[in-house]
Amino acid sequence: MLEIDGVSINYGPVSAVRNVSLKVEKGEIVALLGPNGAGKTSLLSAAMGLRPLAAGSIRFKGEDMRRLDTESRVRRGLTLTPEGRKVFANLTVLENLDLGAATRAKGADFHADIEMCFELFPILAERRHQTGGSLSGGEQQMLAIARALMSRPSLLMLDEPSLGLAPRIVGQIFRLIRDLRQRDLTILLVEQNAHEVLRFADRAYVLSTGECRYAGPAARLQEAGALMQAYIGELVA
Amino acid sequence: MNTIAFAERTRGSRPFLDARLAGNLRGSLWLVLIAAAIGLFVMAFGSPFIIRLTATAFINLIAVVGLQIFMGNSNVVNIGHAGFMALGAYFTAIFATPVMIKASMIPNAPFGLAGVEVGALYAFLISVALTSLIGLLTGLVLVRLAGIAATILTISILVIVQGVLVTWTDLFRGAQAFFGIPKVVGLGLIIVATAAVLVVARMFKGSRLGVQLRASATDPLAAEAMGVDVKRLRLIAWVLGSAVVGCAGALYALYAGTINARAFYFHTAFLTLAMAIVGGMRSVTGAMVGVALLTVLLELIRILEGGITVLGIAFPEMLGLSGLMLGVIIVAVMCFRSDGFMGGHEIEEVFAMLRRRLVAGKREG
Amino acid sequence: MDYLIEQALNGFSIGAQYSLLALGLAIVFSVMGLVNFAHGEFIGVAGYAMFAMAAMGMTDPWLLVVFAMATVTLVALVLERVAFRPVRNAPPTTGLLTAFGVGIILQNLFLLMVSPRPKAVPELSALNQTVEVAGHNFTILQFLEVGVTSVAIAGLVWFLKGTRIGLAMRAAALDFTTVRLMGMRANRVIATAFAISGLLASIAAIFFIARRGAIDPFMGLLPVLKAFVACVLGGFGSLPGAVVGGLLLGLVEVLLIVLLPDKLAGLRDASVFLIVGVILVFRPQGILGRRVELGDKTA
Ligand SMILES: Nc1ncnc2c1ncn2[C@@H]1O[C@H](COP(=O)(O)OP(=O)(O)OP(=O)(O)O)[C@@H](O)[C@H]1O
Ligand SMILES: [Mg+2]
């Protein structure tokens, strides 16, 4: 579904990502792992068209994305919940969800989708008239995911959804992500919480200092020492 | 600027500082040489009209350099400088104009100023001192503000100065012209003053204070975290800039002999601001280039404006054409080269670049 | 007492105009961080549009008003496209100076194409007729100013709360990138902000021109400075702040007209700016603004 091929990304003279290739097939949960500064966020931003590519190509559903702006990519079913949640702090929960559906008309299924979000996250229903900024960190993450679902994506990219959350909430969020697969959703998940994620991901990539260190089944990384090796050296898949 | 490099630089080992000092001196020297060459050439061969134009351009240059000292280093848009020009001009006028003339012009001046006459040089010095003092007072308020609020305050200063000049008729003659100021300054003296001001601006920019100020303009939090007192730095730049701008006003009064409050309002403020922008306000060389470019260009357009005949075709009078071009140039510069013509570089940096390119070219060819 | 009521309405009606201008400035600033120094020139655009129409023989006031509003909105959109889009991601100073250049261009276009001298636009002068309400003398214009401004503000609030693009504009004030991640077109959001700022400015312009009955190339400068003052008073970028700042400014101005003798009339503008300076000393963030530390993202 998503094919990232030989992508490099620069920030001025600094090279953040070098020649990285990554593939996500329909129905998969793919984990993208790696230490701080590995270039994970940069790669997702580039996939959304927020950063220019220095080299390589990005295809989504077979279509070349390089010519398309961010907005058009969303319209084609590619969605990102950004790192740090980024809920609209001055908008209410309902308004946040409304904006999440910006690519769709406000018809009957719009209201159905709002109800679906409230079913998935009952707490948001309670807080529907509260502003995004007044929610707790966990609630904000749920809102961010719900907001992303409102665009009815076919591929959902999540950038560190567990960041700064208590373990109990993290468990809840991960369970939810696994459930989303049942809703015909493909997921690319960026995480630091490698061990938890590898338990339910199909395949995994490990990025370190801008280069791909591992690409293969998630299960293989669960073997003793494999993850460590991938982080510090090259692990041949 | 990278924070670490900045830290290294502010700590600065001795030899490095001296190299920088030498570079700044060399750069100032180039600017002074070019300014003096143009000035002397005009003095020797120019028609009275060209001499007048050059003198005005040099006075504008002093004002633009004063503008650069604050704006270029602190990155706050300043529109109040025309007010300081007015203050410099009027203070000079009040102290330098002969008592005889003042008796008929401002007989009721307060503080017995109608009976004071100190000579042009002292009037100049007093005027620059008073302007700096007002710079200090306004600066104490200004440095507390950031961004657009600071810009609004500079506009406030301009409007307030203008209001006081126009209303306080006993001292400033209000909307009427203030005349009879001794015309003791010619192009020669203006060149000398310009040279001095160019050196001052370059030295300030290259000094530790200037470097810290520019670093804090790009990254205020980092600078404050490093213990740099940003407010104090901005205050110093503001007062120094005010003094230089006041100096431009004072010279103008002593050159023209007649001044008028309306001449120091938004029009002058915008014109000098445009000069700073077009040349590139982050460098002193940029100030000079901007003044030169716009002076020549606007003068050429003004010929068109009056309506001319080219190849038998008579063009009609086109008032506003110069202003239109001014605006177009500003927008174009902002869209395509927002750092101005010089891109924030100083003259010696450009020379060094050219030399490198030349050497590289020779090696290839 | 009579006098007081009359002057209060006067203050509110002048303040309403400043509020409209300030709102336009604040909307554009909050959405794209641009300090639109050329905003005052919208008044000139409205004025010269009406003048041109009238010169061609169309003097129906309604037609003129509609034409002026449409022209200003269109010009606002064109300016965004041509001048402000190239500097959209540049530092705030670059945007401010670009706007400053745009202002100079518009002023000189008026000067070049029409005349440096003031021109009469008498078609709206009928609005200056006085009417007596409960023993007080008011002009029709004063009621219109307060009434139309209230309606415009109510409409704006509805737009910002009730439409998706309005939501996007509010969200963009804090985080434009994430708004784009929602699939909202950046160009559309910004163009809408400009259209609204132009529309509001055109309403203010019509009132200004009705009051003065004449136009000149530089008529926009002082109002835009006052609108800036209103914004700064209210807290730059805050929409409620712009309205409150504008009204406050109107009241202060009327107060100064009442208090300052004619001999000191030249100090009216100076006093307004002096008051601004004093307020900024004690509340650098404005009256409704939040405290901004050096280094925060501001203009
Ligand atoms: N805006 C930027 N300007 C300059 N360099 C940047 C910028 N954003 C990221 N970088 C650099 O690019 C590299 C990759 O950053 P990125 O945020 O993609 O890493 P990451 O894998 O998401 O890290 P983390 O797990 O901490 O979120 C880092 O070295 C970072 O310093
Ligand atoms: Mg990241």
mmCIF file of N, CA, C and O in Angstrom, chain A residues 8-18 42 51-54:
data_model
loop_
_atom_site.group_PDB
_atom_site.id
_atom_site.type_symbol
_atom_site.label_atom_id
_atom_site.label_comp_id
_atom_site.label_asym_id
_atom_site.label_seq_id
_atom_site.Cartn_x
_atom_site.Cartn_y
_atom_site.Cartn_z
ATOM 1 N N SER A 8 15.959 9.834 1.090
ATOM 2 C CA SER A 8 16.896 10.598 1.927
ATOM 3 C C SER A 8 16.246 11.938 2.256
ATOM 4 O O SER A 8 15.535 12.511 1.425
ATOM 5 N N ILE A 9 16.486 12.419 3.471
ATOM 6 C CA ILE A 9 15.912 13.694 3.909
ATOM 7 C C ILE A 9 17.003 14.527 4.579
ATOM 8 O O ILE A 9 17.778 14.018 5.392
ATOM 9 N N ASN A 10 17.048 15.785 4.191
ATOM 10 C CA ASN A 10 18.061 16.677 4.781
ATOM 11 C C ASN A 10 17.395 17.854 5.488
ATOM 12 O O ASN A 10 16.346 18.321 5.064
ATOM 13 N N TYR A 11 18.029 18.308 6.551
ATOM 14 C CA TYR A 11 17.684 19.605 7.143
ATOM 15 C C TYR A 11 18.857 20.523 6.871
ATOM 16 O O TYR A 11 19.848 20.465 7.584
ATOM 17 N N GLY A 12 18.767 21.327 5.845
ATOM 18 C CA GLY A 12 19.924 22.133 5.459
ATOM 19 C C GLY A 12 21.090 21.203 5.198
ATOM 20 O O GLY A 12 20.973 20.238 4.439
ATOM 21 N N PRO A 13 22.222 21.449 5.852
ATOM 22 C CA PRO A 13 23.389 20.601 5.613
ATOM 23 C C PRO A 13 23.319 19.280 6.375
ATOM 24 O O PRO A 13 24.079 18.365 6.101
ATOM 25 N N VAL A 14 22.378 19.185 7.329
ATOM 26 C CA VAL A 14 22.312 17.978 8.153
ATOM 27 C C VAL A 14 21.492 16.908 7.445
ATOM 28 O O VAL A 14 20.373 17.164 7.014
ATOM 29 N N SER A 15 22.055 15.719 7.344
ATOM 30 C CA SER A 15 21.309 14.636 6.739
ATOM 31 C C SER A 15 20.614 13.844 7.844
ATOM 32 O O SER A 15 21.250 13.352 8.773
ATOM 33 N N ALA A 16 19.266 13.747 7.784
ATOM 34 C CA ALA A 16 18.512 13.085 8.842
ATOM 35 C C ALA A 16 18.163 11.649 8.488
ATOM 36 O O ALA A 16 18.085 10.784 9.352
ATOM 37 N N VAL A 17 17.917 11.403 7.193
ATOM 38 C CA VAL A 17 17.559 10.063 6.741
ATOM 39 C C VAL A 17 18.340 9.785 5.458
ATOM 40 O O VAL A 17 18.409 10.644 4.584
ATOM 41 N N ARG A 18 18.932 8.567 5.377
ATOM 42 C CA ARG A 18 19.728 8.237 4.199
ATOM 43 C C ARG A 18 19.269 6.920 3.580
ATOM 44 O O ARG A 18 19.321 5.879 4.233
ATOM 45 N N SER A 42 10.965 12.307 10.835
ATOM 46 C CA SER A 42 11.298 12.920 9.546
ATOM 47 C C SER A 42 10.719 12.102 8.406
ATOM 48 O O SER A 42 10.169 12.645 7.445
ATOM 49 N N ARG A 51 7.922 17.505 4.496
ATOM 50 C CA ARG A 51 9.359 17.728 4.273
ATOM 51 C C ARG A 51 9.683 17.298 2.847
ATOM 52 O O ARG A 51 9.163 16.283 2.388
ATOM 53 N N PRO A 52 10.538 18.038 2.152
ATOM 54 C CA PRO A 52 10.916 17.599 0.808
ATOM 55 C C PRO A 52 11.880 16.414 0.861
ATOM 56 O O PRO A 52 12.622 16.257 1.821
ATOM 57 N N LEU A 53 11.823 15.610 -0.179
ATOM 58 C CA LEU A 53 12.760 14.487 -0.276
ATOM 59 C C LEU A 53 14.044 14.957 -0.946
ATOM 60 O O LEU A 53 13.999 15.696 -1.922
ATOM 61 N N ALA A 54 15.190 14.517 -0.405
ATOM 62 C CA ALA A 54 16.446 14.820 -1.081
ATOM 63 C C ALA A 54 16.693 13.771 -2.168
ATOM 64 O O ALA A 54 17.363 14.037 -3.160
#
